mmCIF file of C-alpha atoms in Angstrom:
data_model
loop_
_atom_site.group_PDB
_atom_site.id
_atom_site.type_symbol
_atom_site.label_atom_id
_atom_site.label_comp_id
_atom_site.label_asym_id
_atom_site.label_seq_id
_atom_site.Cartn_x
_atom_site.Cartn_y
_atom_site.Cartn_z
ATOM 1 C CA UNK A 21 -27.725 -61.390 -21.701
ATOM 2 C CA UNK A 22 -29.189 -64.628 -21.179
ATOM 3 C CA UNK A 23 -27.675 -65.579 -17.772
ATOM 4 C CA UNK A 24 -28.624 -61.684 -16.825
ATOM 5 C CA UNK A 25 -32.112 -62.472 -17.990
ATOM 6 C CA UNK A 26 -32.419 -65.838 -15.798
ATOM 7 C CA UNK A 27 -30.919 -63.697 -12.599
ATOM 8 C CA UNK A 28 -33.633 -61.012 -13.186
ATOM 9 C CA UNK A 29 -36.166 -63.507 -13.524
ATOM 10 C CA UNK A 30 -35.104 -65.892 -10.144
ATOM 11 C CA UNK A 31 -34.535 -62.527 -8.106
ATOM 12 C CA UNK A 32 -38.170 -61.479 -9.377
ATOM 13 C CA UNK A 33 -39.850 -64.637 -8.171
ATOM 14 C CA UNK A 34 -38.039 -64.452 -4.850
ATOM 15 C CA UNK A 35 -39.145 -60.929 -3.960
ATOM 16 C CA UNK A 36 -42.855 -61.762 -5.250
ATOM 17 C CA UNK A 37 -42.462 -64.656 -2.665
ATOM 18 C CA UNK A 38 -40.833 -62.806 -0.080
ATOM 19 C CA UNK A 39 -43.965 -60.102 -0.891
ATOM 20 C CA UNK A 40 -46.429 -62.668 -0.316
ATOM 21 C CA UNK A 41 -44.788 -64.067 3.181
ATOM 22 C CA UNK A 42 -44.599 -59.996 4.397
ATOM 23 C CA UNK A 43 -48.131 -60.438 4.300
ATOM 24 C CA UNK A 44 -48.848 -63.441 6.484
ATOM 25 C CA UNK A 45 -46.343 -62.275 8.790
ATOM 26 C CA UNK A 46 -46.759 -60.947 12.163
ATOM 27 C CA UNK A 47 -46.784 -57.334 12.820
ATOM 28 C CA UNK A 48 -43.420 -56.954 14.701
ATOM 29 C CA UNK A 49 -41.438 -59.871 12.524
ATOM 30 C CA UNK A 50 -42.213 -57.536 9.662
ATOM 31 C CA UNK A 51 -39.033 -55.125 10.277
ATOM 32 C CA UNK A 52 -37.083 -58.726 8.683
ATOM 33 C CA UNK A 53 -39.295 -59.341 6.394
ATOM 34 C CA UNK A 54 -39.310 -55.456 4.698
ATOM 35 C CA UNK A 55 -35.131 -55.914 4.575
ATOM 36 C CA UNK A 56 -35.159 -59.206 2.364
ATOM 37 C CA UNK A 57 -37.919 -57.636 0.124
ATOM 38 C CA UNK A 58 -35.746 -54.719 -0.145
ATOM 39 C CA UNK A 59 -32.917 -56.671 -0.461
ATOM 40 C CA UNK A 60 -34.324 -58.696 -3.880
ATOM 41 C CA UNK A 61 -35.910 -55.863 -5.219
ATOM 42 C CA UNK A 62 -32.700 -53.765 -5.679
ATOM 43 C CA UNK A 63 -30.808 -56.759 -7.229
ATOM 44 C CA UNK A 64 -33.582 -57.096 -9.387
ATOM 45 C CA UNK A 65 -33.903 -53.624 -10.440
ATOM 46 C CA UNK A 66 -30.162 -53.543 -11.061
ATOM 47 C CA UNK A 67 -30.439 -56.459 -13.151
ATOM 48 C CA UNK A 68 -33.257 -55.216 -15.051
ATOM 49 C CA UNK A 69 -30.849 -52.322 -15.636
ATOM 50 C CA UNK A 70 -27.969 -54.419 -16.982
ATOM 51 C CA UNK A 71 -30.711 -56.801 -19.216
ATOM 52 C CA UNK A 72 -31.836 -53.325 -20.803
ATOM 53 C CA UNK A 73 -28.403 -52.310 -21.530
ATOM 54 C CA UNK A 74 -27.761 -49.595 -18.792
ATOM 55 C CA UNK A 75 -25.178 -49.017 -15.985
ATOM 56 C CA UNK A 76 -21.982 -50.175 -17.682
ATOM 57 C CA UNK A 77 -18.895 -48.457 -19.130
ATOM 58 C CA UNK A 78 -16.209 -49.397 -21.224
ATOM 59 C CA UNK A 79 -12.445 -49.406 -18.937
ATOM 60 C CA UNK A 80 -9.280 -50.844 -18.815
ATOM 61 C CA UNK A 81 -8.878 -51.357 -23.038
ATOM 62 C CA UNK A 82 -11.906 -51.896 -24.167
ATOM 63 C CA UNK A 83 -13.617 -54.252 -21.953
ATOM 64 C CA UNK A 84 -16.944 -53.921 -20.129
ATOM 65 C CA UNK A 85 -17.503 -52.857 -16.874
ATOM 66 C CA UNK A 86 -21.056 -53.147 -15.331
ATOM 67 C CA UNK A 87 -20.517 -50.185 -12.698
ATOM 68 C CA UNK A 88 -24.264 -50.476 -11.450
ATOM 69 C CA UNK A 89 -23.635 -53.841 -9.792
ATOM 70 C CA UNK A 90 -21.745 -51.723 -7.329
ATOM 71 C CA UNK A 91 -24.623 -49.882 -6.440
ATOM 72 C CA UNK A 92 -26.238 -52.714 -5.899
ATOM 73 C CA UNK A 93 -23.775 -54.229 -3.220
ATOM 74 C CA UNK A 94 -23.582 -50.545 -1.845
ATOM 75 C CA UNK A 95 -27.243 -50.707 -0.803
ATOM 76 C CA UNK A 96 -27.905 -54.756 -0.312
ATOM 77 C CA UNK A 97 -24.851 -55.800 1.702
ATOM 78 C CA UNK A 98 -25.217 -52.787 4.770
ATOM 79 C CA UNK A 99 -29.005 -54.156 4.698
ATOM 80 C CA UNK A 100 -27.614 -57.697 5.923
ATOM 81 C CA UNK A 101 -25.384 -56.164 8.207
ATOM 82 C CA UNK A 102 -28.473 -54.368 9.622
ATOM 83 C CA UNK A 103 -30.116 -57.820 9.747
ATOM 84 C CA UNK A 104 -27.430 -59.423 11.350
ATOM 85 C CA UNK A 105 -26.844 -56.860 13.496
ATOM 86 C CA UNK A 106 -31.059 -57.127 14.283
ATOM 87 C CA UNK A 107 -29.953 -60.643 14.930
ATOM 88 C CA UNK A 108 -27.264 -60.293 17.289
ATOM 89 C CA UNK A 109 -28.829 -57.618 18.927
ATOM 90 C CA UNK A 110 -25.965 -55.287 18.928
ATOM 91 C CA UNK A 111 -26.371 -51.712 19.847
ATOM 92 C CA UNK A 112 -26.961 -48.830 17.323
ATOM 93 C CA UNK A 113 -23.398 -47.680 17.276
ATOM 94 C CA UNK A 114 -21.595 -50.985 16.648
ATOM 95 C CA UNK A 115 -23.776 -51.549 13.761
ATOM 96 C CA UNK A 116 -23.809 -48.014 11.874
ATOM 97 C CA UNK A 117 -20.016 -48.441 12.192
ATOM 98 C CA UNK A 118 -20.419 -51.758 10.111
ATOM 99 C CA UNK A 119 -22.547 -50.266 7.849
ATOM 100 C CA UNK A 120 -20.269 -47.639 7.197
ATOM 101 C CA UNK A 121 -17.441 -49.400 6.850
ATOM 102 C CA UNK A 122 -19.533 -51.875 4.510
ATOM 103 C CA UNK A 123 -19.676 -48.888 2.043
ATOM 104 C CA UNK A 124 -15.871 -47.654 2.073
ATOM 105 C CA UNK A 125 -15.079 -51.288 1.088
ATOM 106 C CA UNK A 126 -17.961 -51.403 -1.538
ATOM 107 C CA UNK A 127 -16.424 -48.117 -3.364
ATOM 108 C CA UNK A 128 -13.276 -49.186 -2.846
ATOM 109 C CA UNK A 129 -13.731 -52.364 -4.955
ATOM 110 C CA UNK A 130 -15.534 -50.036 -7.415
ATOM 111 C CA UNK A 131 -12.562 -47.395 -7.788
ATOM 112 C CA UNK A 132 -10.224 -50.374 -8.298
ATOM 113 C CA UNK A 133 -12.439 -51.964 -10.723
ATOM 114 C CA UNK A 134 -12.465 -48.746 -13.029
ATOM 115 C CA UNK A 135 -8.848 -47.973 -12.541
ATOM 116 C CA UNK A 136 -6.282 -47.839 -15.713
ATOM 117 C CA UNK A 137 -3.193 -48.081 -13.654
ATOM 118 C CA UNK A 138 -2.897 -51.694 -12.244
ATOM 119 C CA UNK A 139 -0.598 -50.131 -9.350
ATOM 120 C CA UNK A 140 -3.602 -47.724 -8.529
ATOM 121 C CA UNK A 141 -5.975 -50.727 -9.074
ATOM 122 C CA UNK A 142 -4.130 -53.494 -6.534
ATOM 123 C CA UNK A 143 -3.554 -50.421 -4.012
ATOM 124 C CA UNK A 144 -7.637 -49.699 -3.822
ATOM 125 C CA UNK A 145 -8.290 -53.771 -3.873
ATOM 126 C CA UNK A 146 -6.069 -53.797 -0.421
ATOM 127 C CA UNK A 147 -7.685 -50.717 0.585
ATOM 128 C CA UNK A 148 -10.793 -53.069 0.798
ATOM 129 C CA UNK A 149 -9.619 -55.480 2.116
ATOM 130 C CA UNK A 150 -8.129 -54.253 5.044
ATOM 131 C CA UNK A 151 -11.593 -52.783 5.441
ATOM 132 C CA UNK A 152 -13.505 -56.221 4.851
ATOM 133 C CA UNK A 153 -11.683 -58.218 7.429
ATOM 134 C CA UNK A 154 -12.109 -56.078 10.551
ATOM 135 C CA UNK A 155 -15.744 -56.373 9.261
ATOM 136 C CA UNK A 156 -15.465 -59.938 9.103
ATOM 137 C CA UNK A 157 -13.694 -60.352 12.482
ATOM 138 C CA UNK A 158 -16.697 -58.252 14.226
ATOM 139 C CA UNK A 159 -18.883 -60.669 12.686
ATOM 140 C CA UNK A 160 -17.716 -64.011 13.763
ATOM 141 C CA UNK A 161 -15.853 -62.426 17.424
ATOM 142 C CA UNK A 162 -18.820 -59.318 18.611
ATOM 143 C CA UNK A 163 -21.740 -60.418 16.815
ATOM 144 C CA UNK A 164 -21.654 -64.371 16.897
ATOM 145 C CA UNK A 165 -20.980 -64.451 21.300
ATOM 146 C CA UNK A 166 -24.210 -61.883 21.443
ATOM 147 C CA UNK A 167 -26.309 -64.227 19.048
ATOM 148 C CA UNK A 168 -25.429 -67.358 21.238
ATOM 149 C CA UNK A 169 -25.613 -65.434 24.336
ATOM 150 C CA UNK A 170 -30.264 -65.168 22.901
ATOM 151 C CA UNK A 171 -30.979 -68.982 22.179
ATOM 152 C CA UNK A 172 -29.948 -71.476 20.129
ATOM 153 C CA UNK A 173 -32.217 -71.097 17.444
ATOM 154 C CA UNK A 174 -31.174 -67.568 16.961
ATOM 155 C CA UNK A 175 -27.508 -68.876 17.129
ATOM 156 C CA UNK A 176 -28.358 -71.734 14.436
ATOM 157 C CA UNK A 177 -29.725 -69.048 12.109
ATOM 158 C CA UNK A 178 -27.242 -66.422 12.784
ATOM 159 C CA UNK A 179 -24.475 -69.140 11.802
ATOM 160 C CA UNK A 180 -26.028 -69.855 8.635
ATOM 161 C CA UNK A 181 -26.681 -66.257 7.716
ATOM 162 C CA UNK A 182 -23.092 -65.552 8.369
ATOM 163 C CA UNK A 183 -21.688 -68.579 6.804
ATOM 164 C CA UNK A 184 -24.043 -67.586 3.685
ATOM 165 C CA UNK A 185 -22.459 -63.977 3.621
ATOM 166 C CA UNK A 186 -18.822 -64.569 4.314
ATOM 167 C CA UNK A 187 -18.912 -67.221 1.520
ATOM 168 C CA UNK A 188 -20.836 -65.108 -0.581
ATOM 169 C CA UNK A 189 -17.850 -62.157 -0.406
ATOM 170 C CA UNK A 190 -15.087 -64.655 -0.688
ATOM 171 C CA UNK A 191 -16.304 -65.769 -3.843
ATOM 172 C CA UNK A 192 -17.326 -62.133 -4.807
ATOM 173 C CA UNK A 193 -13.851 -61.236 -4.289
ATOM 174 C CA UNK A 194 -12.227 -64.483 -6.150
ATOM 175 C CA UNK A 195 -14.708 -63.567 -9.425
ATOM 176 C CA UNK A 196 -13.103 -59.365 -9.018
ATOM 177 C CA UNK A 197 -9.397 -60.637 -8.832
ATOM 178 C CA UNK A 198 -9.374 -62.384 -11.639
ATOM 179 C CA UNK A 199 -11.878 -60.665 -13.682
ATOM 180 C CA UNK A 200 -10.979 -57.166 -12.652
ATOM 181 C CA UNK A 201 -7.972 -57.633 -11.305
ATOM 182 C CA UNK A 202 -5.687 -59.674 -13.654
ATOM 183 C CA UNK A 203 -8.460 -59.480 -16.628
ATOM 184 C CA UNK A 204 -7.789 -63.515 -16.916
ATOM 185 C CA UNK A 205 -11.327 -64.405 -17.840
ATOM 186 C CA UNK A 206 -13.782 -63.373 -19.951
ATOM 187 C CA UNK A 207 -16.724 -60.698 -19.220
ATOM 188 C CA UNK A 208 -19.247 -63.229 -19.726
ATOM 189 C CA UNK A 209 -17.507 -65.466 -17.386
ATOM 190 C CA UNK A 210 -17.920 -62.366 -14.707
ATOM 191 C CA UNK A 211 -20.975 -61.352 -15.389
ATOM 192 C CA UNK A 212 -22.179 -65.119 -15.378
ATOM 193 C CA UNK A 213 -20.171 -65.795 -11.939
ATOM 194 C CA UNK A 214 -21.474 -62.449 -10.051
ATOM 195 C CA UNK A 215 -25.510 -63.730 -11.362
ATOM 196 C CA UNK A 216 -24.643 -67.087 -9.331
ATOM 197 C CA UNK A 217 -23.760 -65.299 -6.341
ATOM 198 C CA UNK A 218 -26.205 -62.418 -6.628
ATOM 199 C CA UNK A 219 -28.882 -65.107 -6.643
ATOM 200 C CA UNK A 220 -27.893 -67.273 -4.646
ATOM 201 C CA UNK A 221 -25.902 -65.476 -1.360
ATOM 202 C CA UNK A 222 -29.505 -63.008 -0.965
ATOM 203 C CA UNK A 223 -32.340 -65.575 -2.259
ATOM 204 C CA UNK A 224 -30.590 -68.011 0.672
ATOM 205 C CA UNK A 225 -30.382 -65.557 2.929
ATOM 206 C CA UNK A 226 -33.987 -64.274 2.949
ATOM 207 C CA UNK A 227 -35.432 -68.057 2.848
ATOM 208 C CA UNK A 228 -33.363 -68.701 5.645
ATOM 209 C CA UNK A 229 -33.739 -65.568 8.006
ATOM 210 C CA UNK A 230 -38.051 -65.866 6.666
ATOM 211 C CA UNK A 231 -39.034 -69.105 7.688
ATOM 212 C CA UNK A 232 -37.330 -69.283 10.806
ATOM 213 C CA UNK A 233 -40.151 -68.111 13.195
ATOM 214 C CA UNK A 234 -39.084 -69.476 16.221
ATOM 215 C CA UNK A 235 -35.707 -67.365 15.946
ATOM 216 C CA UNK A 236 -37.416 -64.636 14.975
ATOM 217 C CA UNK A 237 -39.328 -64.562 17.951
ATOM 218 C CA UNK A 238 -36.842 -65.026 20.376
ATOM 219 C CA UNK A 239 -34.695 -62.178 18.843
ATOM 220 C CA UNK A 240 -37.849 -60.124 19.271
ATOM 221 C CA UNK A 241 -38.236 -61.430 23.187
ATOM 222 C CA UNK A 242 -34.211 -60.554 23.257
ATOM 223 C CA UNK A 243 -34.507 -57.128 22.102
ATOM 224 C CA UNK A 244 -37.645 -56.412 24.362
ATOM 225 C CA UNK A 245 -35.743 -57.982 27.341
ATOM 226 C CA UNK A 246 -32.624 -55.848 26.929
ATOM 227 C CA UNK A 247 -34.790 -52.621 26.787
ATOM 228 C CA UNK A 248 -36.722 -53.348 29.488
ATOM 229 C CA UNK A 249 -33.684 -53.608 31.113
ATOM 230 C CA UNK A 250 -31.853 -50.464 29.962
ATOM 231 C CA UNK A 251 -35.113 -48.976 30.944
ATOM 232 C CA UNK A 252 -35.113 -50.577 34.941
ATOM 233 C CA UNK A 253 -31.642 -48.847 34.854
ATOM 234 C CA UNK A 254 -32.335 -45.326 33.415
ATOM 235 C CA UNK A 255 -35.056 -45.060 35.835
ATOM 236 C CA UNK A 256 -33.038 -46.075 38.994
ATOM 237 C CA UNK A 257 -30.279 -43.921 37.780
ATOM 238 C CA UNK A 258 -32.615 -40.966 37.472
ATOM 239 C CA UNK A 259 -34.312 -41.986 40.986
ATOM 240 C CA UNK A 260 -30.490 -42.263 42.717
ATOM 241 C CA UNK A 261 -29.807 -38.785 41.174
ATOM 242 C CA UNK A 262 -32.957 -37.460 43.360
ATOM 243 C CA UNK A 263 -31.490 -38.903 46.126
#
């Protein structure tokens, strides 16, 4: 409880920070600045949750399983996708796929971590796998070319946002394999190992995405510059049609 405590507390001051910045920032920034706020304030209320003794059931002979943390990832991970995909500046369909397929693998890892039957278990932990590294892929081969492609600043932060998230679900995955996979360490080992990398992969990732204004704005002058162009083009496709 005391390690749960500490991760309430850290993930509280970070969204009363990231509060504060929302208000200093510019009007059409803000769309970043509302995702990291919502970002820490699920974690926090989920941790809240788990320091008052809710969202957890007993599985797999006895031992404790804190089933809210999944509803946590299920909500906070597709909202960095969204940012990255903000980032990138990668059309609507691309990203809702991500999203989507951001959730399968998030109840995936949830079904496997509630399962009795260790065959059943294994089967849903490749399940999400093989959904996590096409994500993964689109990340570093779709995403990363189009973040390059805006400036370097935006390519500088997407790196570190990526590098941030990629380690964040390595490690996420390391803690559930041998935790609730193979059961080989303790539940307050897990539930101390998952606070780490709550706080840390989404506190990092707001502070770095926040204060980097100059990216910020030229994803903004990216975005406007690729609708003003798909704009040019609607219209001469509508004036050729006349024609």
């Amino acid at each position: 409880e005391f390690f749960i405590a500490i991760a309430f507390l850290a993930l509280l001051f970070t969204l009363f920070v990231f509060l504060m910045m929302t208000f200093k920032a510019d009007l059409e920034k803000r769309k970043y600045y509302y995702i990291n706020v919502f970002i820490a304030g699920v974690s926090m209320l989920v941790y809240f949750a788990m320091m008052s003794g809710q969202g957890f059931m007993v599985v797999r002979g006895c031992r404790e399983e804190f089933a809210i943390r999944y509803w946590d990832w299920v909500i906070t991970f597709p909202l960095i996708l969204i940012e990255l995909s903000m980032l990138a500046g990668v059309d609507d369909t691309i990203m809702s796929s991500m999203v989507g397929g951001n959730v399968l693998m998030v109840v995936a890892f949830y079904a496997g971590s509630v399962s009795v039957s260790r065959v059943v278990k294994w089967c849903w932990f490749f399940i999400a796998a093989s959904i996590g590294v096409p994500i993964a892929y689109t990340l570093l081969r779709v995403y990363k070319p189009k973040a390059n492609a805006i400036h370097s600043t935006v390519a500088d932060l997407y790196s570190q946002v990526l590098t941030i998230l990629l380690a964040g679900w390595f490690f996420y995955s390391l803690v559930w394999i041998l935790c609730a996979g193979f059961g080989a360490l303790s539940v307050n080992i897990e539930v101390i190992s998952y606070a780490i990398i709550d706080v840390l992969t989404k506190s990092v990732i707001g502070f770095c995405v926040l204060k980097s204004n100059e990216a910020l704005e030229r994803t903004q002058a990216g975005s406007a510059g690729h609708k003003q162009v798909a704009t040019s083009s609607q219209i001469y496709g509508a004036a050729e049609s006349a024609f």
